[in-house]
XYZ file of C-alpha atoms in Angstrom:
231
model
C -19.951 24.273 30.724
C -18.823 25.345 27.592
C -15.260 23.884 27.568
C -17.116 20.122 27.664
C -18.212 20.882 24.060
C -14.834 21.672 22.909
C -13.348 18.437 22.628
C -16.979 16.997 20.538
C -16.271 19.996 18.561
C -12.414 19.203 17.478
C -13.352 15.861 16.841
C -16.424 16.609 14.793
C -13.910 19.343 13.079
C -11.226 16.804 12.358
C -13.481 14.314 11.111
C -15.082 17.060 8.418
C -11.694 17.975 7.075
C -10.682 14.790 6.825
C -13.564 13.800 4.561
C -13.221 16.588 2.773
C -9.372 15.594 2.091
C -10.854 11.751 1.234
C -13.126 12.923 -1.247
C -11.010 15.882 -3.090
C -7.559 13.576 -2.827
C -6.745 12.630 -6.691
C -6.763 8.927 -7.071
C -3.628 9.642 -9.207
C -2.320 12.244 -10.974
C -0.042 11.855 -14.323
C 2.205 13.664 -16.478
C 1.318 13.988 -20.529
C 4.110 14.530 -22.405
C 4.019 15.475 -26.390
C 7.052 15.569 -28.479
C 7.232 16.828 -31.729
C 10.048 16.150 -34.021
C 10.184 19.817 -35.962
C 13.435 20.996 -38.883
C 14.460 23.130 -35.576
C 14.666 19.559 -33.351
C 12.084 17.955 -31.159
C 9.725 20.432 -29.461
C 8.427 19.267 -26.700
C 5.541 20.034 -23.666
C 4.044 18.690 -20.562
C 1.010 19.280 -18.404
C -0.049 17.315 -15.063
C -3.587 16.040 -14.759
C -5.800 14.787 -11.648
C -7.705 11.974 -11.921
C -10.535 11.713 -9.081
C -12.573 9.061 -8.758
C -16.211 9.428 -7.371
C -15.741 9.208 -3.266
C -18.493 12.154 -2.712
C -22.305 11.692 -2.419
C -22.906 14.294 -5.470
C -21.129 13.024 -8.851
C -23.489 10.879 -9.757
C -20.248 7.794 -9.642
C -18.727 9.316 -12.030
C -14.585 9.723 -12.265
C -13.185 12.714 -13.742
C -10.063 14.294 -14.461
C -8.702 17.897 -13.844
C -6.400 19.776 -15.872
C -5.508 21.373 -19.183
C -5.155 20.625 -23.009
C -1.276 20.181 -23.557
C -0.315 22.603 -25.537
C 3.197 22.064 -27.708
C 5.213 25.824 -29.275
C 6.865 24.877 -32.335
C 8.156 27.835 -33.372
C 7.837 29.652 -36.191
C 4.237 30.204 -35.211
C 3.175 26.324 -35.716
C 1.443 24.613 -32.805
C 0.133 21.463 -31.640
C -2.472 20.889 -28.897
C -3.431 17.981 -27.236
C -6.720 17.892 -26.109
C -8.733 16.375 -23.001
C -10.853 14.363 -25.493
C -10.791 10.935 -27.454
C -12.851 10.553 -30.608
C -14.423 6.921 -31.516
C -17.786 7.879 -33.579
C -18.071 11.333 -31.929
C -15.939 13.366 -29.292
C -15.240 11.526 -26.173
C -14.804 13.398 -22.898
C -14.596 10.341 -20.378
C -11.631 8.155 -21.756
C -9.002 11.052 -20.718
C -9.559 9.484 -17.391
C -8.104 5.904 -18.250
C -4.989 7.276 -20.565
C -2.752 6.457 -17.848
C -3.761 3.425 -16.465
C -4.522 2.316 -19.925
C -0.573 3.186 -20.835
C 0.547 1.538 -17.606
C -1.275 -1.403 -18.221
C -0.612 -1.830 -21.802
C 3.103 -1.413 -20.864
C 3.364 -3.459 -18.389
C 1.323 -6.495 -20.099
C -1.149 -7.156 -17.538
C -3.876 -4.812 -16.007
C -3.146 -2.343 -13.717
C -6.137 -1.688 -10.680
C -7.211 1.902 -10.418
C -5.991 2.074 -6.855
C -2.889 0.770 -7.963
C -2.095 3.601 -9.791
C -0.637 6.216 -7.804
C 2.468 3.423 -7.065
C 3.646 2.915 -10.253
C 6.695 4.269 -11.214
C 8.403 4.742 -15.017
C 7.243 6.546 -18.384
C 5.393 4.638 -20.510
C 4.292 5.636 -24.044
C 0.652 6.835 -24.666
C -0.275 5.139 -28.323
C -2.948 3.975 -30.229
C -6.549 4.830 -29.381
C -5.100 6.136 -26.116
C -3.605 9.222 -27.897
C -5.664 12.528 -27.517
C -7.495 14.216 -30.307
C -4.476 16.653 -31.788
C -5.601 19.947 -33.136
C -3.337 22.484 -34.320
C -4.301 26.189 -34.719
C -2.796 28.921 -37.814
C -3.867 31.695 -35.595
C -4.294 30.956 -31.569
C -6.202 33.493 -31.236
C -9.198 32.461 -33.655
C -10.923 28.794 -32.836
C -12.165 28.846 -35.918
C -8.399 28.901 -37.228
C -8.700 25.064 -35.874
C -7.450 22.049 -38.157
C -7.498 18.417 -36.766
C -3.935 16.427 -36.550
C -3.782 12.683 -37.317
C -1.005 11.189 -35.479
C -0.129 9.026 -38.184
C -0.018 11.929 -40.580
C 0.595 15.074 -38.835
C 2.918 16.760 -41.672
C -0.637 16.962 -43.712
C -1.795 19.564 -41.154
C 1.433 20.685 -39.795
C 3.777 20.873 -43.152
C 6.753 18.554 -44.053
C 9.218 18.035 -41.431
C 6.673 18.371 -38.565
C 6.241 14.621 -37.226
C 4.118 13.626 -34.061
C 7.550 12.243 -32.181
C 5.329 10.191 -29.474
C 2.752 10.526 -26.495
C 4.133 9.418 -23.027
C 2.718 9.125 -19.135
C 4.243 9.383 -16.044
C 3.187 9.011 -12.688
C 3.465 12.036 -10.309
C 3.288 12.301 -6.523
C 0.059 12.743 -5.624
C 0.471 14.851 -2.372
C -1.890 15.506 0.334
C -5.367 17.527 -1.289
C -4.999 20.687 -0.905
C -1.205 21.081 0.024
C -0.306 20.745 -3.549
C 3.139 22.645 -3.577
C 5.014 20.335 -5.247
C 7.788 17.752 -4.702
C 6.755 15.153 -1.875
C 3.776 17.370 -1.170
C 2.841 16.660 -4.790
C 2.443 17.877 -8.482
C 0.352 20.725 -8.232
C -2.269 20.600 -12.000
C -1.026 22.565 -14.816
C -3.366 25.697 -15.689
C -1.104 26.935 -18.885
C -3.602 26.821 -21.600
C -5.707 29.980 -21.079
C -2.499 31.879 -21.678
C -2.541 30.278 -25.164
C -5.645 30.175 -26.389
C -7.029 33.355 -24.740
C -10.635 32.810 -26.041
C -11.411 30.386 -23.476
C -13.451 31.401 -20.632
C -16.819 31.375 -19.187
C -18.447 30.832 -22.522
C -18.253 27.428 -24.538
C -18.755 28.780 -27.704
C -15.597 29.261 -29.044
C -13.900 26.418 -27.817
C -17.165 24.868 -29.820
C -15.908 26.708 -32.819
C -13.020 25.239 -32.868
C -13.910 21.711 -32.707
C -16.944 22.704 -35.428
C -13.141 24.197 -37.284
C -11.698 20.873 -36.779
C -14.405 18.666 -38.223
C -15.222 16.836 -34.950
C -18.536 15.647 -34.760
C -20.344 15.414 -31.595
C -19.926 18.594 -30.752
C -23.564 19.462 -29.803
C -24.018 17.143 -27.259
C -20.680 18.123 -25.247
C -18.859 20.833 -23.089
C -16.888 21.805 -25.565
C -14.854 23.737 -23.193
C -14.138 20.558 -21.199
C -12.424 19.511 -24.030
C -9.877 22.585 -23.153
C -9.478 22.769 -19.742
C -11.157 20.804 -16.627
C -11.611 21.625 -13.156
């Protein structure tokens, strides 16, 4: 009697996990590049983000990206970070998730569809309004050592000879949720920036400090660690 239930069972089993691979799949994932042109030569870094649109019944329809802040060693103890946040009147946690298809579709002179995304192939550069906020920090270790970066002017914050070379975006494999090992199986997400800015954790205030250090406004009505680092 009990073996008749095992094939209802495999089935119901197989159709759970793949849900569960439907709904945690990336849409996409991307790499950021930032390249800074330093007295030593450019200086360069990379991280790979997720970008998941809403296929679950909790999110509420929204999309959101996983990740970390790209964060760029110059040397001599000068940094540059690249954060998972826009600013247009206040901070902007939501536009990280259109940087890519943005840069795609601004390259490519025509829109690009969401679920077009994962096949498109190239770098593109990442310019404008699409570029991150850029924050650069004398001391990693203290937020509130935080100074904002224009891209258009980042020797003011960075000294002479430090120029913001250029933003790019590049299309990864997206692999098969969760057999993220890399190659065809996909670009597993970067997790680097905790080992650089080892304040970040549980809490939010720091990372708050150091937008409040940067002179971002908006700051109260945000996770400020989400500007940091993003499940």
């Amino acid at each position: 009697m009990v073996l008749k239930w095992v094939g209802p069972l495999a089935l119901l089993a197989a159709l759970v996990i793949g849900d569960q691979i439907r709904i945690n799949r990336p849409g996409h994932k991307y790499r950021l590049s930032v390249e800074v042109e330093t007295p030593g030569g450019i200086k360069s870094a990379s991280g790979v983000l997720a970008v998941h649109p809403d296929r679950g019944y909790s999110r509420g329809g929204h999309t959101r990206t996983a990740g970390d802040a790209v964060y760029v060693d110059l040397g001599g103890g000068k940094n540059l970070v690249a954060l998972l946040a826009h600013l247009d009147k206040a901070i902007d946690l939501d536009d990280i998730n259109y940087v890519a298809l943005r840069a795609y579709g601004a390259a490519r002179g025509d829109r690009v569809s969401f679920s077009a995304m994962s096949s498109q192939t190239g770098v593109v550069p990442v310019m404008g309004k699409l570029i991150p906020v850029l924050m650069t920090f004398a001391d990693p270790a203290d937020p509130g050592s935080a100074r904002a970066v224009l891209p258009e002017d980042s020797e003011a914050a960075l000294g002479q000879g430090y120029r913001l070379h250029g933003l790019t975006a590049e299309v990864v494999p997206n692999g098969y949720w969760p057999l993220d090992f890399g190659g065809r199986l996909g670009e597993p997400v970067t997790r680097a920036i905790k080992a650089r800015l080892p304040w970040l954790g549980g809490d939010s205030a720091p990372a708050a400090a150091a937008l409040r250090a940067a002179g971002l406004p908006g700051v109260e009505t945000i996770d400020a660690g989400a500007a940091f680092a993003r499940k």
